[in-house]
Amino acid sequence: MKIINLRTYLLFLAPAFILFLLFYAAPIFSGFYYGFTDWRGFSFSANWVGLDNFVNVFKDPLFTTALRNIFILSVIVLLVQHVLAILFAVVLDQKLKGVSWMRAVIFYPAILNTVVIGYVWSYMYSPFVGFLPKMFDRLGLDGLAAIDWLGRPDIAIFSIAFVIIWQYIGYSMMIYMAGLQSIPQDIYESASIDGAGARQKFFRITLPLLMPAITVNTVLSVIGNLKQFEHIWVMTQGGPANSTQVFGSLIYQFAFKTSQPGYGTAMAMVLSVFILVVTFTQIRLLSRWEVKY
Amino acid sequence: MSATAMIRAKKISSYGLALCAMVVILIPLFVLATVSLQDPAAGPNPLRLPDSFHWSNYSDAIEKGRLLLYFRNSMTVLVLTTSITLLASVLAGYALRHGKPWKGDLIFTFFLMGLILPGFAGTIQSFLLLRELSLLNTHIGLSIVQTSGGMALPIFLYLQFFKTLPLEIEEAAVIDGCSPIKLFWKIVFPLTLPVTSTCVIIIALNSWNDFFSPLVYLPSPDMRTLPTGLMAFRMQYSTQWQQLFAAAVLIAAPFTLLYVFIQRYIIKGLVGGAVKG
């Protein structure tokens, strides 16, 4: 039986479809045209210049830096945040006293505003007056106390990676915990009867059955890191000496600071294709590891 | 080692690990709170509690940082974005549920791009479009942009929910002569309350914390929302940590208070959205 007719169907779909088409899809997809032009961005008019922008993008040392930085962010977050989050999820899934409060505290930074986080961590890292230099000074670790964590081009990106992990580790943990709770308990019981130890249970049962959660969680996190803009912009704006530039900050600068939107758009298109390829590959690879039970 | 001793060792190491995690999470927040109350005339000291509480940092921050104005702007955008997004996505989710399956999937894939592609890839084009429509520098314009990029997840959650809803309820109503629109508002929509509350949490939090779109689409200082307003405040008073931190505490306060009272629902909403997505 038909519940709604075609007219109602279209009427209901229209608001979302039009909003999405007009303000999300069309702007992004028109980028595939503007990337091939000398567009200045003050109006919709532009002249075709062929592949010039794309050639320049791939020759640009900033492009290489951005690629390196999103690679660093993605890999560190994958290794540190997700490995630790699985560990925390397993530990905090037990019946411990006050465990729901511990989870809530570890999750809390995920709901904080990036500007607030940027403030706090800029201060934690800041030379002389900040928490880390003062604490290392108090502990007598002069070498560490003298480090300018966000000011040194060789370590700034790692300092930012740490902040991202600090903010989202609880979020990942809760997703893994939801995954853990979907594993049927009788599998563990029969494994115990068969004489499996804790380590065997973790690597032979927990981890394989957690794979769907690992796929969702790591895919979301890699997409987020490839699109990174806010943490970078609030803490370093791509500096010092462009060492923390990511695609987000570069595209923003090319569009609004140096008014080279055609070039910025070409870069955005390269990033979009890159994200689609990485996401697709990651889902294919990870879903191969998923087991059914 | 005996079995009880092993269980005990495991418990102790679990508590130890949880404690370490909590300390690392809490230290920056603790520093934020203490420094915001320290004497603005002296240098900030993260390792010491304030001798006396300088609440004036807060009133100064509100005044100098124009926080009341930004709060009102943020609130306006939050209410607009949440209502537009909810309405558009619940209607679309319902339509997709009852449309032809392959068409529904195709259209849904289209919306899904909103989760994957970087929104900033179309920034300048949207900027020009808003300018053409005289929506640049308006809160409604910002809300429309936030809605367009934030609908994918709510539509998906609604679609999943409607699939679990038994058709008999709706069929009975149609047989009784109920019009589609009345059926939707009187019978279907009230049943969506659990999904709707999840969606409200996700949409409202994203809107409140959004930094990029207000930075781009609200160039006028009077229109700024809290995140961009705070960023501007920091650019201006970059060495005044005490007042900056007071402002930061204030922007974090509304959702923190909510979180303290209904954290279980907030976590469930945010995590549930990601897991099902």
Coordinates of C-alpha atoms in Angstrom, one line a residue:
Chain A
M1 CA 0.0 0.0 0.0
K2 CA 1.3 3.4 -0.9
I3 CA 1.4 5.7 2.1
I4 CA 2.4 8.9 0.3
N5 CA 1.8 9.9 -3.3
L6 CA 4.4 11.4 -5.6
R7 CA 3.4 15.0 -4.9
T8 CA 3.8 14.6 -1.2
Y9 CA 7.0 12.8 -1.7
L10 CA 8.5 15.6 -3.7
L11 CA 7.0 18.2 -1.3
F12 CA 8.7 16.5 1.7
L13 CA 12.0 16.0 -0.1
A14 CA 12.2 19.5 -1.6
P15 CA 13.5 21.6 1.3
A16 CA 16.4 19.3 2.1
F17 CA 17.2 18.6 -1.5
I18 CA 17.2 22.3 -2.6
L19 CA 19.2 23.5 0.4
F20 CA 21.8 20.8 -0.1
L21 CA 22.0 21.2 -3.9
L22 CA 22.2 25.0 -3.8
F23 CA 24.4 25.6 -0.8
Y24 CA 26.5 22.5 -0.5
A25 CA 26.8 20.4 -3.7
A26 CA 26.7 23.2 -6.3
P27 CA 29.4 25.3 -4.6
I28 CA 31.7 22.3 -4.3
F29 CA 31.1 20.8 -7.7
S30 CA 31.4 24.2 -9.5
G31 CA 34.9 24.1 -8.0
F32 CA 35.7 21.6 -10.7
Y33 CA 35.1 24.3 -13.2
Y34 CA 36.7 27.2 -11.3
G35 CA 39.8 25.2 -10.7
F36 CA 40.5 25.4 -14.4
T37 CA 40.2 29.2 -14.5
D38 CA 42.0 32.4 -13.5
W39 CA 39.1 33.2 -11.3
R40 CA 39.6 36.2 -9.0
G41 CA 36.6 35.5 -6.9
F42 CA 34.9 38.9 -6.9
S43 CA 32.1 37.6 -9.2
F44 CA 31.2 34.4 -11.0
S45 CA 33.1 35.3 -14.2
A46 CA 36.4 33.7 -15.0
N47 CA 38.7 32.8 -17.9
W48 CA 39.7 29.2 -18.8
V49 CA 43.4 28.6 -18.2
G50 CA 43.4 24.8 -18.5
L51 CA 45.6 22.8 -16.2
D52 CA 47.8 25.7 -15.1
N53 CA 46.4 25.8 -11.5
F54 CA 46.7 22.1 -11.1
V55 CA 50.3 22.0 -12.4
N56 CA 51.2 24.8 -10.0
V57 CA 49.5 23.0 -7.1
F58 CA 51.6 20.0 -7.6
K59 CA 54.8 22.1 -7.9
D60 CA 54.0 24.1 -4.8
P61 CA 56.2 23.3 -1.8
L62 CA 53.3 24.3 0.5
F63 CA 51.2 21.5 -1.1
T64 CA 54.0 19.0 -0.1
T65 CA 54.0 20.5 3.5
A66 CA 50.2 20.2 3.8
L67 CA 50.4 16.6 2.5
R68 CA 53.1 15.8 5.0
N69 CA 51.2 17.4 7.8
I70 CA 47.8 15.7 7.2
F71 CA 49.8 12.4 6.9
I72 CA 51.5 13.0 10.3
L73 CA 48.2 14.0 11.9
S74 CA 46.3 10.9 10.5
V75 CA 49.0 8.4 11.4
I76 CA 49.7 9.7 14.9
V77 CA 46.0 9.9 15.7
L78 CA 45.5 6.4 14.3
L79 CA 48.3 4.9 16.3
V80 CA 48.1 6.8 19.5
Q81 CA 44.4 7.8 19.8
H82 CA 42.8 4.6 18.6
V83 CA 45.2 2.2 20.2
L84 CA 44.8 4.0 23.6
A85 CA 41.0 4.4 23.1
I86 CA 40.6 0.6 22.6
L87 CA 42.6 0.0 25.7
F88 CA 40.6 2.6 27.7
A89 CA 37.3 1.1 26.3
V90 CA 38.3 -2.4 27.5
V91 CA 39.4 -1.1 30.9
L92 CA 36.4 1.2 31.5
D93 CA 33.9 -1.4 30.3
Q94 CA 34.5 -3.3 33.5
K95 CA 32.5 -2.7 36.7
L96 CA 34.6 -0.2 38.5
K97 CA 33.6 2.3 41.2
G98 CA 32.7 5.6 39.6
V99 CA 33.3 4.3 36.1
S100 CA 30.5 6.2 34.5
W101 CA 31.9 9.5 35.8
M102 CA 35.4 8.6 34.6
R103 CA 34.0 8.0 31.1
A104 CA 32.1 11.3 31.3
V105 CA 35.3 13.2 32.2
I106 CA 37.4 11.6 29.5
F107 CA 34.6 12.4 26.9
Y108 CA 34.1 16.0 28.1
P109 CA 36.7 17.7 25.8
A110 CA 34.9 16.4 22.7
I111 CA 32.0 18.8 23.4
L112 CA 34.3 21.8 23.9
N113 CA 34.8 24.6 21.4
T114 CA 38.0 24.6 19.3
V115 CA 38.6 28.2 20.2
V116 CA 38.5 27.4 23.9
I117 CA 40.8 24.4 23.4
G118 CA 43.1 26.5 21.3
Y119 CA 43.3 29.1 24.1
V120 CA 44.0 26.6 26.8
W121 CA 46.6 24.7 24.9
S122 CA 48.3 27.8 23.5
Y123 CA 48.8 28.7 27.1
M124 CA 49.8 25.2 28.2
Y125 CA 52.6 25.3 25.6
S126 CA 53.5 29.0 25.8
P127 CA 57.2 29.7 26.6
F128 CA 58.0 31.1 30.1
V129 CA 54.5 31.6 31.5
G130 CA 52.8 28.4 30.3
F131 CA 52.1 25.2 32.2
L132 CA 54.6 22.9 30.5
P133 CA 57.6 25.2 30.7
K134 CA 56.8 26.0 34.4
M135 CA 56.2 22.4 35.3
F136 CA 59.4 21.2 33.6
D137 CA 61.3 24.1 35.3
R138 CA 59.9 23.1 38.7
L139 CA 61.0 19.5 38.0
G140 CA 64.5 20.7 37.1
L141 CA 64.2 19.5 33.5
D142 CA 65.8 22.6 32.0
G143 CA 66.1 21.2 28.5
L144 CA 62.4 20.5 28.3
A145 CA 61.4 23.7 30.0
A146 CA 63.2 25.7 27.2
I147 CA 61.2 24.2 24.4
D148 CA 58.7 26.5 22.5
W149 CA 56.2 23.8 21.7
L150 CA 54.1 25.7 19.2
G151 CA 56.9 28.0 18.0
R152 CA 59.4 25.5 16.7
P153 CA 58.8 24.5 13.1
D154 CA 60.1 20.9 13.7
I155 CA 57.7 20.1 16.6
A156 CA 54.7 22.4 16.2
I157 CA 52.6 19.9 14.2
F158 CA 53.3 17.2 16.8
S159 CA 52.1 19.5 19.6
I160 CA 48.9 20.1 17.7
A161 CA 48.5 16.3 17.1
F162 CA 48.7 15.9 20.8
V163 CA 45.9 18.4 21.4
I164 CA 43.6 16.7 18.8
I165 CA 44.2 13.4 20.5
W166 CA 43.5 15.0 23.9
Q167 CA 40.2 16.3 22.7
Y168 CA 38.9 13.2 20.8
I169 CA 40.3 10.2 22.7
G170 CA 37.2 10.0 24.9
Y171 CA 34.9 10.2 21.8
S172 CA 36.8 7.3 20.2
M173 CA 36.7 5.4 23.5
M174 CA 32.9 5.7 23.7
I175 CA 32.5 4.4 20.1
Y176 CA 34.7 1.4 20.9
M177 CA 32.7 0.9 24.1
A178 CA 29.5 0.8 22.1
G179 CA 31.2 -1.8 19.8
L180 CA 32.2 -3.9 22.9
Q181 CA 28.7 -4.0 24.2
S182 CA 27.5 -5.5 21.0
I183 CA 29.7 -8.6 21.4
P184 CA 27.7 -11.4 22.9
Q185 CA 29.0 -12.5 26.3
D186 CA 28.5 -16.2 25.8
I187 CA 31.4 -16.2 23.3
Y188 CA 33.7 -15.2 26.2
E189 CA 32.1 -17.8 28.5
S190 CA 32.6 -20.7 26.1
A191 CA 36.2 -19.5 25.4
S192 CA 36.8 -19.5 29.2
I193 CA 35.5 -23.1 29.4
D194 CA 37.8 -24.0 26.5
G195 CA 40.7 -22.6 28.6
A196 CA 41.4 -19.3 26.8
G197 CA 43.5 -16.7 28.7
A198 CA 42.8 -13.0 28.9
R199 CA 45.3 -12.2 26.1
Q200 CA 43.9 -14.9 23.8
K201 CA 40.3 -13.6 24.5
F202 CA 41.4 -10.1 23.5
F203 CA 43.2 -10.9 20.3
R204 CA 41.0 -13.8 19.2
I205 CA 37.6 -12.5 20.2
T206 CA 37.4 -8.9 21.2
L207 CA 39.6 -7.4 18.5
P208 CA 38.1 -9.3 15.5
L209 CA 34.6 -8.6 16.7
L210 CA 35.4 -5.0 17.3
M211 CA 36.4 -4.5 13.6
P212 CA 33.2 -2.9 12.5
A213 CA 33.6 -0.2 15.2
I214 CA 37.3 0.2 14.3
T215 CA 36.3 0.8 10.6
V216 CA 33.7 3.4 11.4
N217 CA 35.8 5.1 14.0
T218 CA 39.1 5.3 12.1
V219 CA 37.4 6.3 8.8
L220 CA 35.7 9.2 10.6
S221 CA 38.9 10.2 12.2
V222 CA 41.0 10.1 9.1
I223 CA 38.4 12.1 7.2
G224 CA 38.4 14.6 10.0
N225 CA 42.2 15.0 10.0
L226 CA 42.4 15.3 6.2
K227 CA 39.8 18.2 6.5
Q228 CA 41.6 19.7 9.5
F229 CA 41.4 23.5 9.7
E230 CA 40.1 24.7 13.1
H231 CA 42.8 23.5 15.5
I232 CA 45.5 24.7 13.2
W233 CA 43.9 28.1 12.6
V234 CA 43.2 28.8 16.2
M235 CA 46.7 27.7 17.5
T236 CA 49.2 28.5 14.8
Q237 CA 47.4 29.8 11.7
G238 CA 49.8 27.5 9.7
G239 CA 52.9 29.0 11.2
P240 CA 55.7 29.1 12.3
A241 CA 57.2 29.5 8.8
N242 CA 54.3 27.5 7.2
S243 CA 55.4 24.4 9.2
T244 CA 51.8 23.5 10.3
Q245 CA 50.0 24.3 7.1
V246 CA 47.2 21.9 6.2
F247 CA 44.9 22.0 3.1
G248 CA 42.2 23.7 5.1
S249 CA 44.4 26.6 6.2
L250 CA 46.1 27.0 2.7
I251 CA 42.7 27.0 0.9
Y252 CA 41.4 29.6 3.3
Q253 CA 44.4 31.8 2.8
F254 CA 44.4 31.5 -1.0
A255 CA 40.7 32.3 -1.0
F256 CA 40.5 35.2 1.5
K257 CA 44.0 36.5 2.2
T258 CA 45.9 36.4 -1.0
S259 CA 42.8 36.5 -3.3
Q260 CA 43.9 33.6 -5.5
P261 CA 40.6 31.7 -5.3
G262 CA 41.1 29.9 -8.6
Y263 CA 44.3 28.4 -7.3
G264 CA 42.8 27.7 -3.9
T265 CA 39.8 26.0 -5.6
A266 CA 42.1 23.8 -7.6
M267 CA 43.8 22.7 -4.4
A268 CA 40.4 22.1 -2.8
M269 CA 39.5 19.8 -5.7
V270 CA 42.7 17.9 -5.4
L271 CA 42.0 17.5 -1.6
S272 CA 38.4 16.4 -2.3
V273 CA 39.5 13.7 -4.7
F274 CA 42.2 12.7 -2.3
I275 CA 39.7 12.3 0.5
L276 CA 37.3 10.2 -1.6
V277 CA 40.2 7.9 -2.7
V278 CA 41.6 7.5 0.9
T279 CA 38.1 6.9 2.4
F280 CA 37.1 4.4 -0.2
T281 CA 40.4 2.5 0.1
Q282 CA 40.3 2.5 3.8
I283 CA 36.8 1.1 3.9
R284 CA 37.7 -1.6 1.4
L285 CA 40.8 -2.6 3.3
L286 CA 39.2 -2.5 6.8
S287 CA 36.0 -4.3 5.9
R288 CA 38.1 -7.2 4.6
W289 CA 39.2 -7.7 8.3
E290 CA 35.6 -7.8 9.5
V291 CA 34.3 -11.1 10.6
K292 CA 30.7 -12.3 10.9
Y293 CA 29.4 -14.2 13.8
Chain B
M1 CA 49.8 -15.8 41.9
S2 CA 46.4 -16.9 43.2
A3 CA 43.2 -16.1 41.3
T4 CA 42.0 -13.5 43.7
A5 CA 45.4 -11.8 43.8
M6 CA 45.3 -11.6 40.0
I7 CA 41.8 -10.1 39.9
R8 CA 43.0 -7.6 42.4
A9 CA 46.1 -6.7 40.4
K10 CA 43.9 -6.3 37.4
K11 CA 41.5 -4.0 39.3
I12 CA 44.4 -1.9 40.6
S13 CA 46.0 -1.5 37.2
S14 CA 42.6 -0.5 35.7
Y15 CA 42.1 2.2 38.3
G16 CA 45.7 3.3 37.8
L17 CA 45.2 3.7 34.0
A18 CA 41.9 5.5 34.4
L19 CA 43.4 7.8 36.9
C20 CA 46.3 8.7 34.6
A21 CA 43.8 9.4 31.8
M22 CA 41.7 11.6 34.0
V23 CA 44.7 13.6 35.2
V24 CA 45.8 14.3 31.6
I25 CA 42.3 15.4 30.7
L26 CA 41.7 17.5 33.7
I27 CA 44.9 19.4 34.1
P28 CA 44.3 21.8 31.2
L29 CA 40.7 22.4 32.4
F30 CA 41.9 23.0 35.9
V31 CA 44.5 25.4 34.7
L32 CA 41.8 27.2 32.7
A33 CA 39.7 27.6 35.8
T34 CA 42.5 28.7 38.2
V35 CA 44.1 31.2 35.8
S36 CA 40.8 32.8 35.0
L37 CA 40.5 33.8 38.7
Q38 CA 44.0 35.1 39.2
D39 CA 45.1 38.7 39.5
P40 CA 45.3 40.2 36.0
A41 CA 48.0 42.6 37.1
A42 CA 50.5 39.8 37.9
G43 CA 51.7 37.1 35.5
P44 CA 49.6 33.9 35.2
N45 CA 50.8 31.0 37.3
P46 CA 49.3 27.6 36.4
L47 CA 51.0 25.9 39.3
R48 CA 49.4 28.0 42.0
L49 CA 45.8 28.5 43.2
P50 CA 44.7 32.1 43.2
D51 CA 45.2 33.9 46.5
S52 CA 42.0 35.7 46.1
F53 CA 39.3 35.2 43.5
H54 CA 39.3 38.0 40.9
W55 CA 35.8 37.6 39.6
S56 CA 36.2 41.0 37.9
N57 CA 38.1 39.1 35.1
Y58 CA 34.7 37.8 34.1
S59 CA 32.9 41.1 34.1
D60 CA 35.8 42.7 32.3
A61 CA 35.8 39.9 29.7
I62 CA 32.1 40.3 29.1
E63 CA 32.5 44.0 28.6
K64 CA 35.7 44.2 26.6
G65 CA 34.9 41.0 24.7
R66 CA 31.3 42.1 23.9
L67 CA 30.3 38.6 25.0
L68 CA 26.6 39.4 25.5
L69 CA 26.3 40.4 21.9
Y70 CA 28.1 37.4 20.6
F71 CA 26.1 35.2 22.9
R72 CA 22.9 36.5 21.5
N73 CA 24.2 36.1 17.9
S74 CA 25.3 32.5 18.7
M75 CA 21.9 31.7 20.2
T76 CA 20.0 33.1 17.2
V77 CA 22.1 31.0 14.8
L78 CA 21.7 27.9 17.0
V79 CA 17.9 28.2 17.1
L80 CA 17.6 28.9 13.4
T81 CA 20.0 26.1 12.4
T82 CA 18.5 23.6 14.7
S83 CA 14.9 24.2 13.6
I84 CA 15.7 24.4 9.8
T85 CA 17.9 21.3 9.9
L86 CA 15.4 19.3 11.9
L87 CA 12.5 20.2 9.7
A88 CA 14.3 19.6 6.4
S89 CA 15.8 16.3 7.6
V90 CA 12.7 14.7 9.2
L91 CA 10.7 15.5 6.1
A92 CA 13.4 14.1 3.8
G93 CA 14.0 11.0 5.9
Y94 CA 10.2 10.3 5.8
A95 CA 10.1 10.8 2.0
L96 CA 13.1 8.6 1.4
R97 CA 11.5 5.9 3.5
H98 CA 8.5 5.8 1.3
G99 CA 10.1 6.5 -2.0
K100 CA 11.3 3.8 -4.4
P101 CA 14.3 2.0 -2.8
W102 CA 16.9 2.6 -5.5
K103 CA 16.0 6.2 -5.8
G104 CA 16.1 6.6 -2.1
D105 CA 19.6 5.1 -2.0
L106 CA 20.8 7.3 -4.8
I107 CA 19.5 10.5 -3.2
F108 CA 20.9 9.4 0.1
T109 CA 24.3 8.8 -1.4
F110 CA 24.1 12.4 -2.7
F111 CA 23.4 13.7 0.9
L112 CA 26.2 11.5 2.2
M113 CA 28.7 13.5 0.3
G114 CA 28.0 16.1 2.9
L115 CA 29.7 14.0 5.5
I116 CA 32.7 13.2 3.4
L117 CA 33.7 16.1 1.2
P118 CA 35.3 19.1 2.8
G119 CA 32.7 21.9 3.1
F120 CA 35.5 24.5 2.7
A121 CA 36.0 23.3 -0.9
G122 CA 33.0 25.4 -2.0
T123 CA 33.5 28.3 0.4
I124 CA 34.1 31.1 -2.1
Q125 CA 31.3 30.0 -4.4
S126 CA 28.9 29.9 -1.4
F127 CA 30.2 33.3 -0.3
L128 CA 29.3 34.8 -3.7
L129 CA 26.0 33.0 -3.8
L130 CA 25.0 34.4 -0.3
R131 CA 26.1 37.8 -1.5
E132 CA 23.9 37.6 -4.6
L133 CA 21.0 36.5 -2.4
S134 CA 21.7 39.3 0.1
L135 CA 22.2 36.7 2.8
L136 CA 25.8 37.4 3.4
N137 CA 26.4 38.8 6.9
T138 CA 23.0 37.6 8.1
H139 CA 22.4 35.0 10.7
I140 CA 19.8 33.3 8.5
G141 CA 22.4 33.0 5.8
L142 CA 24.8 31.3 8.2
S143 CA 22.1 29.0 9.4
I144 CA 21.3 27.9 5.8
V145 CA 25.0 27.1 5.2
Q146 CA 25.2 25.2 8.5
T147 CA 22.1 23.3 7.6
S148 CA 23.2 22.3 4.1
G149 CA 26.4 20.8 5.5
G150 CA 24.9 19.2 8.5
M151 CA 21.8 17.4 7.2
A152 CA 23.4 14.1 6.1
L153 CA 23.6 12.6 9.6
P154 CA 20.0 13.6 10.7
I155 CA 18.5 12.4 7.5
F156 CA 20.3 9.1 7.9
L157 CA 19.2 8.7 11.5
Y158 CA 15.5 9.5 10.6
L159 CA 15.6 7.2 7.6
Q160 CA 16.9 4.3 9.8
F161 CA 14.2 5.1 12.4
F162 CA 11.4 5.2 9.9
K163 CA 12.4 1.8 8.5
T164 CA 11.8 0.3 12.0
L165 CA 8.3 1.9 12.2
P166 CA 5.6 -0.7 11.4
L167 CA 3.7 0.4 8.3
E168 CA 0.4 -0.8 9.8
I169 CA 0.1 2.3 11.9
E170 CA 0.3 4.5 8.9
E171 CA -1.9 2.3 6.7
A172 CA -4.6 2.3 9.3
A173 CA -4.6 6.1 9.4
V174 CA -4.7 6.3 5.6
I175 CA -7.6 3.9 5.4
D176 CA -9.4 6.1 8.0
G177 CA -9.0 9.0 5.5
C178 CA -6.1 10.9 7.1
S179 CA -4.3 13.2 4.7
P180 CA -0.5 12.6 4.3
I181 CA 0.5 15.9 6.0
K182 CA -1.8 15.4 8.9
L183 CA -0.7 11.7 9.2
F184 CA 2.9 13.0 9.4
W185 CA 2.4 15.7 11.9
K186 CA -0.2 14.0 14.2
I187 CA 1.0 10.4 14.1
V188 CA 4.5 10.0 12.7
F189 CA 6.4 13.0 14.0
P190 CA 5.5 12.5 17.7
L191 CA 7.0 9.0 17.5
T192 CA 10.3 10.4 16.4
L193 CA 11.0 12.0 19.8
P194 CA 14.1 9.8 20.7
V195 CA 15.8 10.4 17.3
T196 CA 14.8 14.0 17.3
S197 CA 16.4 14.6 20.7
T198 CA 19.6 12.9 19.4
C199 CA 19.5 15.1 16.3
V200 CA 18.9 18.3 18.4
I201 CA 22.0 17.5 20.5
I202 CA 24.2 16.9 17.4
I203 CA 23.0 19.9 15.4
A204 CA 22.9 22.3 18.3
L205 CA 26.4 21.4 19.5
N206 CA 27.9 21.6 15.9
S207 CA 26.2 25.0 15.4
W208 CA 27.4 26.4 18.7
N209 CA 31.0 25.2 18.2
D210 CA 31.2 26.0 14.5
F211 CA 34.2 28.3 13.9
F212 CA 34.8 28.1 10.1
S213 CA 31.5 29.3 8.7
P214 CA 30.9 32.3 10.9
L215 CA 34.6 33.3 10.2
V216 CA 33.8 33.4 6.5
Y217 CA 30.1 34.3 6.1
L218 CA 29.8 36.9 8.9
P219 CA 32.5 39.4 8.1
S220 CA 31.0 42.2 10.1
P221 CA 32.2 42.5 13.8
D222 CA 28.6 43.1 15.1
M223 CA 27.4 39.8 13.6
R224 CA 30.2 37.6 15.1
T225 CA 29.2 34.5 17.1
L226 CA 31.0 33.4 20.3
P227 CA 33.9 31.4 18.6
T228 CA 34.8 34.1 16.1
G229 CA 34.2 36.8 18.6
L230 CA 36.5 35.1 21.1
M231 CA 39.2 34.6 18.5
A232 CA 39.1 38.4 17.7
F233 CA 39.3 39.1 21.5
R234 CA 42.4 37.0 21.7
M235 CA 44.0 38.7 18.8
Q236 CA 43.4 42.0 20.6
Y237 CA 44.5 41.1 24.1
S238 CA 46.9 38.3 23.5
T239 CA 48.8 38.6 26.7
Q240 CA 45.9 39.0 29.1
W241 CA 45.5 35.3 29.9
Q242 CA 43.3 35.9 32.9
Q243 CA 40.6 37.7 31.0
L244 CA 41.0 35.5 28.0
F245 CA 40.4 32.5 30.2
A246 CA 37.4 34.0 31.9
A247 CA 35.9 34.5 28.4
A248 CA 36.8 30.9 27.5
V249 CA 35.1 29.6 30.6
L250 CA 32.0 31.6 29.7
I251 CA 31.7 30.2 26.2
A252 CA 32.2 26.7 27.5
A253 CA 29.7 27.1 30.3
P254 CA 26.3 26.5 28.6
F255 CA 27.1 23.1 27.2
T256 CA 29.2 22.2 30.2
L257 CA 26.3 22.8 32.5
L258 CA 24.0 20.8 30.3
Y259 CA 26.6 18.1 30.1
V260 CA 26.8 17.8 33.9
F261 CA 23.1 17.1 34.1
I262 CA 22.4 15.1 31.0
Q263 CA 25.8 13.7 30.1
R264 CA 24.5 10.3 29.5
Y265 CA 22.1 11.5 26.8
I266 CA 24.6 13.8 25.2
I267 CA 27.2 11.0 25.0
K268 CA 24.6 8.6 23.7
G269 CA 23.4 11.1 21.1
L270 CA 26.9 12.0 19.8
V271 CA 28.3 8.5 19.8
G272 CA 25.0 6.9 18.5
G273 CA 25.1 9.3 15.6
A274 CA 28.6 8.3 14.7
V275 CA 28.1 4.6 15.2
K276 CA 25.0 4.4 13.0
G277 CA 26.6 6.8 10.4

